[in-house]
PDB file of C-alpha atoms in Angstrom:
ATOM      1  CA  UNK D   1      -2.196   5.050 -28.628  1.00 51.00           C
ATOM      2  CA  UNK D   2      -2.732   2.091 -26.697  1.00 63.00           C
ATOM      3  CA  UNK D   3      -5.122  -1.392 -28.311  1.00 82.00           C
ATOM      4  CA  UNK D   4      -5.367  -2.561 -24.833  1.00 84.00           C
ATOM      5  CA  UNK D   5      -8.944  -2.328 -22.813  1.00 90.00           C
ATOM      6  CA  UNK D   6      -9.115  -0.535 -19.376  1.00 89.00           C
ATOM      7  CA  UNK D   7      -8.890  -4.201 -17.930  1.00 90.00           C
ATOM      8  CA  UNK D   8      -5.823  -5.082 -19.791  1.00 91.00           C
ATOM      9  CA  UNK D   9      -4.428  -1.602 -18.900  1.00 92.00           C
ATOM     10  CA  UNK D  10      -4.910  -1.982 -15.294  1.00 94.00           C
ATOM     11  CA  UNK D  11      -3.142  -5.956 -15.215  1.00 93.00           C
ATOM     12  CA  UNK D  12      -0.401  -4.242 -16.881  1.00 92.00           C
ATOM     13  CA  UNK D  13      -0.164  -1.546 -14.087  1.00 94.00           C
ATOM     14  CA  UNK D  14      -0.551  -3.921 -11.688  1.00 94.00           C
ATOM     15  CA  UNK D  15       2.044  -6.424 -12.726  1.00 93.00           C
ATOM     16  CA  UNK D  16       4.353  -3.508 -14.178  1.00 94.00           C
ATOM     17  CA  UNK D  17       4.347  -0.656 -12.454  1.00 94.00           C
ATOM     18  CA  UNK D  18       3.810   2.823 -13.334  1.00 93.00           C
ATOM     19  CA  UNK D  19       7.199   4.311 -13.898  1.00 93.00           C
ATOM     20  CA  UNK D  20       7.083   6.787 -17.093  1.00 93.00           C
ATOM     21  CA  UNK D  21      10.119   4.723 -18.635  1.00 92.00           C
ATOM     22  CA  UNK D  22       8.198   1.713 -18.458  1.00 92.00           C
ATOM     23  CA  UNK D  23       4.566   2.325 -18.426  1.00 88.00           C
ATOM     24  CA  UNK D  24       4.836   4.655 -21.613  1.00 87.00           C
ATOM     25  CA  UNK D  25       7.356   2.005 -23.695  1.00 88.00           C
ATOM     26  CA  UNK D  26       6.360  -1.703 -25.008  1.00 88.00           C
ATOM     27  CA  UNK D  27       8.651  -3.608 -22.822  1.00 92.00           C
ATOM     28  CA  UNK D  28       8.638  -7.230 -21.765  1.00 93.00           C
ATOM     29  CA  UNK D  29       7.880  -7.725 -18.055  1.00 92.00           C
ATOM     30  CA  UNK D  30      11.182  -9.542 -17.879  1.00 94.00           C
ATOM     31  CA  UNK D  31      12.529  -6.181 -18.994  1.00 96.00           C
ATOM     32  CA  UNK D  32      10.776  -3.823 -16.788  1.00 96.00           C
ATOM     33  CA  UNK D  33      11.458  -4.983 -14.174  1.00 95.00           C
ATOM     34  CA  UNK D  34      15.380  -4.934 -15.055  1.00 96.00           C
ATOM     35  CA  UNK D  35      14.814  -1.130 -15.563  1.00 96.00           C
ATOM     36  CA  UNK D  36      12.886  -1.218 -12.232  1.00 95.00           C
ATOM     37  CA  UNK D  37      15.875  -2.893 -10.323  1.00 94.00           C
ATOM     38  CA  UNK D  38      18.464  -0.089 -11.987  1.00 94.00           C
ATOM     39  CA  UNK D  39      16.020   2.303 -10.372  1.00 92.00           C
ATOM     40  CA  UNK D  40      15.540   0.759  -6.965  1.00 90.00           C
ATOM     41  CA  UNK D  41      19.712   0.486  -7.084  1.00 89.00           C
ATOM     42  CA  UNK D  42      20.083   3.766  -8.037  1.00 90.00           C
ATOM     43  CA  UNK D  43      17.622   5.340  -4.929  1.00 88.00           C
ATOM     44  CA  UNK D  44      18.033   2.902  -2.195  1.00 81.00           C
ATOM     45  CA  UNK D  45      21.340   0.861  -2.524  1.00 74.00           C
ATOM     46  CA  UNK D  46      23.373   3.934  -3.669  1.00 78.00           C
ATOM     47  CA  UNK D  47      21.990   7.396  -2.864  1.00 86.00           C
ATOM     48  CA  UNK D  48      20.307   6.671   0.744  1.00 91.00           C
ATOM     49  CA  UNK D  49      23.145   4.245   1.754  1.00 87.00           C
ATOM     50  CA  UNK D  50      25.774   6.621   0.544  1.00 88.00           C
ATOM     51  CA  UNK D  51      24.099   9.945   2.139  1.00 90.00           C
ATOM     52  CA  UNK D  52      23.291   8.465   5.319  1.00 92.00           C
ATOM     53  CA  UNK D  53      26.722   6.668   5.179  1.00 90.00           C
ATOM     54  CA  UNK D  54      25.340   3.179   5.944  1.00 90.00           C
ATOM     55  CA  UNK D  55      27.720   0.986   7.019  1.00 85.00           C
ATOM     56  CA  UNK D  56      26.416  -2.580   7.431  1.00 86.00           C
ATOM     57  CA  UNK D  57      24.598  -2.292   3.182  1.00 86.00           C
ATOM     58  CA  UNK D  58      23.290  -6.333   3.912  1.00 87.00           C
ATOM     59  CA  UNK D  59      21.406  -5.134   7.006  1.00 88.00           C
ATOM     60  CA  UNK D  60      19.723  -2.423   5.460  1.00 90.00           C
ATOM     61  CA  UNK D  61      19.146  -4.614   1.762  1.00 88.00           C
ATOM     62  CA  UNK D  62      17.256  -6.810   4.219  1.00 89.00           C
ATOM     63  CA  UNK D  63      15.102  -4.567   6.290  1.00 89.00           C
ATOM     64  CA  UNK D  64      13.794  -3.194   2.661  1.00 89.00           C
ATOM     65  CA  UNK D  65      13.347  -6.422   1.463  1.00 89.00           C
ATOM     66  CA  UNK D  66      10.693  -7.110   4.575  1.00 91.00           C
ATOM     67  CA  UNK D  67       9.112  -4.033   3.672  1.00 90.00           C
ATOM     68  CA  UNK D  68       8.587  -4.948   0.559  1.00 90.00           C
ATOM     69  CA  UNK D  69       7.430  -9.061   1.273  1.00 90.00           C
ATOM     70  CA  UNK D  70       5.190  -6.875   4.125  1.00 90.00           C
ATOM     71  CA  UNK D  71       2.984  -3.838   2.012  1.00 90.00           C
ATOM     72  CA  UNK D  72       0.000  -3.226   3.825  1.00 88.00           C
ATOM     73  CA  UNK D  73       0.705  -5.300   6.810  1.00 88.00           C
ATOM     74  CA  UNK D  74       0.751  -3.586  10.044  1.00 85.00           C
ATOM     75  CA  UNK D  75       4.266  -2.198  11.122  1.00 81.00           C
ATOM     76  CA  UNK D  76       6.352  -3.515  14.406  1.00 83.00           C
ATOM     77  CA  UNK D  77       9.773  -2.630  14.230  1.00 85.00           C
ATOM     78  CA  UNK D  78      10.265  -5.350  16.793  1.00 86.00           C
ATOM     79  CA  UNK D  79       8.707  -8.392  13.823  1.00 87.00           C
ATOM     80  CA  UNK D  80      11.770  -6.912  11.855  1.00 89.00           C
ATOM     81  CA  UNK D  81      14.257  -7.347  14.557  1.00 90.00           C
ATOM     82  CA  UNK D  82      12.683 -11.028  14.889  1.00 89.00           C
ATOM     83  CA  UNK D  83      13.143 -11.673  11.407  1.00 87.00           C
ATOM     84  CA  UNK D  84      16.885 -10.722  11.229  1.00 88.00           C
ATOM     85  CA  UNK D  85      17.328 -12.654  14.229  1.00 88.00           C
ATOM     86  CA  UNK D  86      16.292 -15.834  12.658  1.00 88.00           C
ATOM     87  CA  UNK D  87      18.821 -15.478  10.269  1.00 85.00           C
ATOM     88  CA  UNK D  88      21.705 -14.564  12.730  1.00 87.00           C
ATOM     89  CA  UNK D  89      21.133 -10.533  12.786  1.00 86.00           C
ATOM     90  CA  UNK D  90      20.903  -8.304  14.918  1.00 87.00           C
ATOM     91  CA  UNK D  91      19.825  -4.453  14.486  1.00 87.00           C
ATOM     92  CA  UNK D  92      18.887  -1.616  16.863  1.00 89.00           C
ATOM     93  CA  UNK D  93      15.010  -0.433  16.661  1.00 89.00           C
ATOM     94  CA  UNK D  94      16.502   3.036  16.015  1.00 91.00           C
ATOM     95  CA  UNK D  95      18.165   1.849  13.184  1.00 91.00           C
ATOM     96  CA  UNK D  96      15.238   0.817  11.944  1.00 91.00           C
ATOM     97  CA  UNK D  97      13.237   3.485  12.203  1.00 91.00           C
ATOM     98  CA  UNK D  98      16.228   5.845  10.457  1.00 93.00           C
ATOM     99  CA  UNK D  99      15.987   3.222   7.514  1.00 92.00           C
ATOM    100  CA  UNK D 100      11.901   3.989   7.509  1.00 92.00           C
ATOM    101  CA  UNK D 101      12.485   7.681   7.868  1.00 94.00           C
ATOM    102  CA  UNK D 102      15.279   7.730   5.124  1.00 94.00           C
ATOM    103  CA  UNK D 103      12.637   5.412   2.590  1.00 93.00           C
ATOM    104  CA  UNK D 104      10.036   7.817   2.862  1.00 94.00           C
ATOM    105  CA  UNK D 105      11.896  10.919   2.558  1.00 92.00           C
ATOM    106  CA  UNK D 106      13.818   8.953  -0.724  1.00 91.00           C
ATOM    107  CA  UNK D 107       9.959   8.342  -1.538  1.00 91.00           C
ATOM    108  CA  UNK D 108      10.315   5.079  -2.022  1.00 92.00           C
ATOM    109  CA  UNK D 109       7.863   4.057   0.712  1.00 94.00           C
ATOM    110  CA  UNK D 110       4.567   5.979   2.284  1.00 95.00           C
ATOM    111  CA  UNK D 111       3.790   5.722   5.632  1.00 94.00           C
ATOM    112  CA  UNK D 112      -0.188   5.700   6.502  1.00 96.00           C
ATOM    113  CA  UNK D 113      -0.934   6.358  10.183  1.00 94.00           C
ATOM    114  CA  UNK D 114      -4.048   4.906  12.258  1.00 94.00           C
ATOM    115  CA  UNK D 115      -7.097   7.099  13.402  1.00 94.00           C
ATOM    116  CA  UNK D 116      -9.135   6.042  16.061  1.00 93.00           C
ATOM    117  CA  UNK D 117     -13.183   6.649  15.166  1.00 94.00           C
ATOM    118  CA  UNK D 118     -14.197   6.502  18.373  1.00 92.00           C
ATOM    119  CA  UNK D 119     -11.098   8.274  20.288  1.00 92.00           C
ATOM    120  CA  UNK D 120     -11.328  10.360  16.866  1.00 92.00           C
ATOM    121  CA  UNK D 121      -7.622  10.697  17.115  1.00 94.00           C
ATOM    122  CA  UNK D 122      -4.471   9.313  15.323  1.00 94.00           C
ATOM    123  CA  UNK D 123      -2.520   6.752  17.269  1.00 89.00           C
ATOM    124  CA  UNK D 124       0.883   6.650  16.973  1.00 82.00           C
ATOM    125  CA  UNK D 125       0.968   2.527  16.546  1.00 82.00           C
ATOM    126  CA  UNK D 126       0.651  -0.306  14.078  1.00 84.00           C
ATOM    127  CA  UNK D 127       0.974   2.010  11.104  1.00 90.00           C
ATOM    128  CA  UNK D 128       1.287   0.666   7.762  1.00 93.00           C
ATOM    129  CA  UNK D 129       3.630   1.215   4.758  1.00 94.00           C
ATOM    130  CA  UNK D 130       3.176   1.420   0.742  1.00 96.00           C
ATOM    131  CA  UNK D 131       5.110   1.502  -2.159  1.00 95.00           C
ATOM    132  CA  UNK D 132       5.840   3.970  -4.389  1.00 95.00           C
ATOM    133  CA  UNK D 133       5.308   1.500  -7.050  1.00 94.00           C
ATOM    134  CA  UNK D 134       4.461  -1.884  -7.335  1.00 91.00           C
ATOM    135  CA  UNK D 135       7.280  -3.028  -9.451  1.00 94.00           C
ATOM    136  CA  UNK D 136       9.559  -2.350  -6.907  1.00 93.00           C
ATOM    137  CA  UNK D 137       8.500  -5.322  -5.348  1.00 94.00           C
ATOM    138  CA  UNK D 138       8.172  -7.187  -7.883  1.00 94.00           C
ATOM    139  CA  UNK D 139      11.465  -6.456  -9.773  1.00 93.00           C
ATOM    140  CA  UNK D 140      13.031  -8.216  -6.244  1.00 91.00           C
ATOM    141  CA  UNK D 141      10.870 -11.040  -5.330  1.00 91.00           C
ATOM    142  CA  UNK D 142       9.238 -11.407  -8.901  1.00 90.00           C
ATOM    143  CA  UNK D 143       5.744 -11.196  -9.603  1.00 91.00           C
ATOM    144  CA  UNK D 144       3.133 -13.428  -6.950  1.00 88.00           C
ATOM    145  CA  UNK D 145      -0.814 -13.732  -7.614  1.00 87.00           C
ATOM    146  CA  UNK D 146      -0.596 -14.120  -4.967  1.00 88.00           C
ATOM    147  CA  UNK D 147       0.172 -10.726  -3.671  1.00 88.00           C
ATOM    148  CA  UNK D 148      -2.448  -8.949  -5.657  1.00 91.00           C
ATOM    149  CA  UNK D 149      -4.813  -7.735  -2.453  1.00 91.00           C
ATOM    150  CA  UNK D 150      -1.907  -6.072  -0.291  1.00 93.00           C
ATOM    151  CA  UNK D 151      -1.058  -4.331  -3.869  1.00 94.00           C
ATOM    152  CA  UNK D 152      -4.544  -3.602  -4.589  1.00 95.00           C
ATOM    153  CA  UNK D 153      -4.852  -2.317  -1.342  1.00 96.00           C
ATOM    154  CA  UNK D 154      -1.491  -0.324  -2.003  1.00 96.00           C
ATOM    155  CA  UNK D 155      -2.877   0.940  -5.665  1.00 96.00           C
ATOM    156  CA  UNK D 156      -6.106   2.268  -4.359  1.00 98.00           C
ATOM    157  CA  UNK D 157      -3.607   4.271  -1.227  1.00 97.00           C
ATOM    158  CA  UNK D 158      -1.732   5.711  -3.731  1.00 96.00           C
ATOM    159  CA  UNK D 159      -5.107   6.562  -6.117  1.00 97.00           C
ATOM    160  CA  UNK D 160      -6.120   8.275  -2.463  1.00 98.00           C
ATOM    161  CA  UNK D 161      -3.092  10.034  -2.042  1.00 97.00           C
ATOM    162  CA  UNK D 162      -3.266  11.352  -5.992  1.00 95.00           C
ATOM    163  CA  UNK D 163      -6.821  12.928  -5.877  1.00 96.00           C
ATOM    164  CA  UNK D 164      -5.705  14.973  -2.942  1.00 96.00           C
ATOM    165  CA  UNK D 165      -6.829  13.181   0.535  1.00 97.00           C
ATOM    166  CA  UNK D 166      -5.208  12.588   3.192  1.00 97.00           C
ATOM    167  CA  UNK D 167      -5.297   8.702   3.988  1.00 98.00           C
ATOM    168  CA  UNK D 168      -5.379   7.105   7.391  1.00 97.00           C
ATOM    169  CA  UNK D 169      -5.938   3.227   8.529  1.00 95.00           C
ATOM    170  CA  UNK D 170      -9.084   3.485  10.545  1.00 94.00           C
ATOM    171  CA  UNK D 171      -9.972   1.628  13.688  1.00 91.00           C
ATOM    172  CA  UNK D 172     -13.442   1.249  14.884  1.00 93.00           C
ATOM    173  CA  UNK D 173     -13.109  -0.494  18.407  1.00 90.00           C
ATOM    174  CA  UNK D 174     -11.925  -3.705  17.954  1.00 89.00           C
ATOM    175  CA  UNK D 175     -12.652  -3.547  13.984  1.00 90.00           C
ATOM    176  CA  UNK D 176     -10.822  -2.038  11.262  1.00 92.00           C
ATOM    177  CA  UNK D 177     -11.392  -0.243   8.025  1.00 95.00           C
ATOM    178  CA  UNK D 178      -8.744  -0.550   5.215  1.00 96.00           C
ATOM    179  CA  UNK D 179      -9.183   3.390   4.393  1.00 97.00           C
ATOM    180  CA  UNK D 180     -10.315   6.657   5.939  1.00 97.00           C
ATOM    181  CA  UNK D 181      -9.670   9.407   3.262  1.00 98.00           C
ATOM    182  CA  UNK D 182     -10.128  12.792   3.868  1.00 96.00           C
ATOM    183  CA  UNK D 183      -9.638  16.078   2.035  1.00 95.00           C
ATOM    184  CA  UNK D 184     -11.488  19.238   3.182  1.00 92.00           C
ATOM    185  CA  UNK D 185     -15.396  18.701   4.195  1.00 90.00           C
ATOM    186  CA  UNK D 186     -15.140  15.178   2.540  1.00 94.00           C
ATOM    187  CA  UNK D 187     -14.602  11.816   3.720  1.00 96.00           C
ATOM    188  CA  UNK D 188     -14.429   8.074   2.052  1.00 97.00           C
ATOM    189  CA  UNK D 189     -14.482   4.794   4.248  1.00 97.00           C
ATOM    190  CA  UNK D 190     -13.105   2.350   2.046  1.00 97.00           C
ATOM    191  CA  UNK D 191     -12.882  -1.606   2.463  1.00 96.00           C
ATOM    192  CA  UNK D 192     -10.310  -3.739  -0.380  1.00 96.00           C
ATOM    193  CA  UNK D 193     -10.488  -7.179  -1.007  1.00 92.00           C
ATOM    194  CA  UNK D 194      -9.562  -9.321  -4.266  1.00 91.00           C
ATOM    195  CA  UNK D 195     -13.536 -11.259  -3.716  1.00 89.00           C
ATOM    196  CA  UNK D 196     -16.090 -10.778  -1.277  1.00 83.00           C
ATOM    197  CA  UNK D 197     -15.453 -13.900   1.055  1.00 74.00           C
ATOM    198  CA  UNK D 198     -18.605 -16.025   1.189  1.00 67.00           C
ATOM    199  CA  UNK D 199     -18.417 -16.529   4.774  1.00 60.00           C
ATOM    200  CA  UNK D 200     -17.829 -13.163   6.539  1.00 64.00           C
ATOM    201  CA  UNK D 201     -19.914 -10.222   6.383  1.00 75.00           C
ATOM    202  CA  UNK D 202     -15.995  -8.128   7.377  1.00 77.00           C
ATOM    203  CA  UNK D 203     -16.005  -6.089   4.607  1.00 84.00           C
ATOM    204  CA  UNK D 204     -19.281  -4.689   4.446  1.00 89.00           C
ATOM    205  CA  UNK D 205     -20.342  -5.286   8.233  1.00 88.00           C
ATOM    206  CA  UNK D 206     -16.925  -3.151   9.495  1.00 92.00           C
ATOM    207  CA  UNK D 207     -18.163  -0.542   7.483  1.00 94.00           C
ATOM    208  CA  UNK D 208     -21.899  -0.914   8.485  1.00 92.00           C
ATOM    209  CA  UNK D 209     -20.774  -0.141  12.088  1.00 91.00           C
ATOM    210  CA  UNK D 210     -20.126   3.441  11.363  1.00 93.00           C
ATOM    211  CA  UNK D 211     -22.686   5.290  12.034  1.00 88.00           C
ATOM    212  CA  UNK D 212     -22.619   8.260   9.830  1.00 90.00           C
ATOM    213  CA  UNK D 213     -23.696   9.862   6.567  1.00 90.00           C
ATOM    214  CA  UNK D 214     -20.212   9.706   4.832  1.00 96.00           C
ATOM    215  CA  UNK D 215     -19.880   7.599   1.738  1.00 96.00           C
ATOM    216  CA  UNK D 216     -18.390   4.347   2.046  1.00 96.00           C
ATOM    217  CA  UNK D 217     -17.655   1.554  -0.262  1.00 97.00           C
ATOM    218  CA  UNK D 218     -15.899  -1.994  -1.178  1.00 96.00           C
ATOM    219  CA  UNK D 219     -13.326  -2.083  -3.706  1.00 96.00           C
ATOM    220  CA  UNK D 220     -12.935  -5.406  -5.322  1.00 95.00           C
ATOM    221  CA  UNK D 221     -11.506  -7.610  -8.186  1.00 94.00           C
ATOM    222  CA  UNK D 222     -14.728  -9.864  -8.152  1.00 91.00           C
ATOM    223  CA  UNK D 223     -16.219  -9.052 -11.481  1.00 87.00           C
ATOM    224  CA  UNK D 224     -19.916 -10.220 -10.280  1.00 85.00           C
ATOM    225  CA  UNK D 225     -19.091  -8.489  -6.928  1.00 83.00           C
ATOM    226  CA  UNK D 226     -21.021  -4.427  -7.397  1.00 84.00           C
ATOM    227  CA  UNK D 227     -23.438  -2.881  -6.541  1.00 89.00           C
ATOM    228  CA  UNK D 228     -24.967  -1.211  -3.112  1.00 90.00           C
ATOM    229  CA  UNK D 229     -25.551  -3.085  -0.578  1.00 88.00           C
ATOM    230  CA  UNK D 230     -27.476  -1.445   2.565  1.00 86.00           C
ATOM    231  CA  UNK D 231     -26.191   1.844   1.019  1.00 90.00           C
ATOM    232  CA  UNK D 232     -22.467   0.540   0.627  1.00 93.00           C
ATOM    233  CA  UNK D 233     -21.161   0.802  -3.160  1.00 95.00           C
ATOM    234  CA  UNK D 234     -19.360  -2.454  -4.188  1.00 95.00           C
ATOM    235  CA  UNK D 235     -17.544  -1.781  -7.416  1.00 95.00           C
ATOM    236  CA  UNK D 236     -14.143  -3.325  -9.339  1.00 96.00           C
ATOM    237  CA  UNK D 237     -10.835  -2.119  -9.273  1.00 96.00           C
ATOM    238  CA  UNK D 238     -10.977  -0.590 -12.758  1.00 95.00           C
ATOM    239  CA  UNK D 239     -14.155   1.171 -12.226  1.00 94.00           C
ATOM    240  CA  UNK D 240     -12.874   2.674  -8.571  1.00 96.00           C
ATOM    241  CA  UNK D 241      -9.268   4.289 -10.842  1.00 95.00           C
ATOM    242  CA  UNK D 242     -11.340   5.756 -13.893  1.00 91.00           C
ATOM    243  CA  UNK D 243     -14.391   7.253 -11.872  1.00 88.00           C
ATOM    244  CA  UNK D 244     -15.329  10.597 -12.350  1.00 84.00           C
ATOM    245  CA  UNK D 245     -15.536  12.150  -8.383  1.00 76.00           C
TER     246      UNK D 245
END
């Protein structure tokens, strides 16, 4: 049984991952993500490219490696062509979408849609994509502080997806809301952020603009950030994973 606090539990996840093989041993991070990087060989460089009969392997190591560098950004298939022009590539946008398609179903990626509040409809545009697992990421690029909010924001989409909702991007006119989850007669509007800037009001005040009864809170990594805050629920990380709902 694990010594480690629920704080020194969840830097471990966040930093290592939560594949069984990993999560459940003592390993170094050095060594994770080695085991990580057999796995992400295994799935994307072998089975997809040898199913789908890939023939240019570089082009498609690259357009996963921009996913990856890009969680939680919004999706253009058009950025990727951009970025494999600058280095003296060139791919079709259909090809890119097959290697998106081909991710998911290999469930190495998830694709979360947009819903429009106001249009109350889901657009089929500037969609976002998460990982399966952190470590995937970081068994490539090696670990970055300074990616921890797009993989906060990715940990509390998967923590979504686990309890049963369905998860959407929401967009609120011109504003936008990290998380609409749904499951049934319930619904969550959720804002992530590693600290509650000082000098913007985006987090709560995006949230403030919807005008309904639903429950709706900010997820943070600010330890002095929680709370409620004109009936919004500020609360950490850790405390958002082990809640009771």
């Amino acid at each position: 049984m694990s010594t480690l606090t629920p704080r020194e539990l969840l830097v471990a996840y966040i930093k290592g991952g939560g594949f069984p093989v990993t999560a459940l041993s003592d390993f170094s991070q050095e060594t994770i993500y080695q085991i990580v990087e057999g796995i992400y060989n295994s799935v994307v460089a072998n089975d997809i490219a040898r199913r789908h009969q890939i023939k240019n392997q570089d082009l498609f190591n690259r357009t996963v490696l921009y996913v990856l560098e890009n969680v939680g950004k919004t999706f253009s298939a058009h950025a990727i062509i951009r970025f494999l022009k600058n280095e003296g590539r060139k791919l079709s946008v259909e090809s890119i979408y097959d290697y998106l398609d081909w991710l998911e179903k290999a469930f190495i990626i998830y694709r979360c849609k947009r819903y429009d509040l106001q249009g109350k409809m889901v657009l089929k545009t500037q969609e976002k994509f998460y990982l399966a697992d952190s470590s995937l990421k970081y068994c490539l690029m090696g670990y970055n502080a300074t990616s921890l909010a797009s993989m906060m924001e990715n940990i509390v989409y998967l923590e979504l997806r686990r309890r049963g909702f369905t998860v959407y991007i929401g967009k609120n006119g011109t504003k936008e809301i990290d998380f609409i989850a749904e499951k049934q007669e319930e619904r969550l509007y959720i804002q992530v952020c590693r600290n509650l800037p000082e000098t913007s009001n985006r987090e709560i005040g995006n949230l403030m603009e919807i005008k309904d009864h639903y429950p709706k809170w900010v997820v943070t990594f600010d330890d002095l950030a929680e709370g409620n805050e004109n009936g919004i629920q500020i609360m950490h990380l850790e405390d958002f994973l082990i809640r009771e709902w």
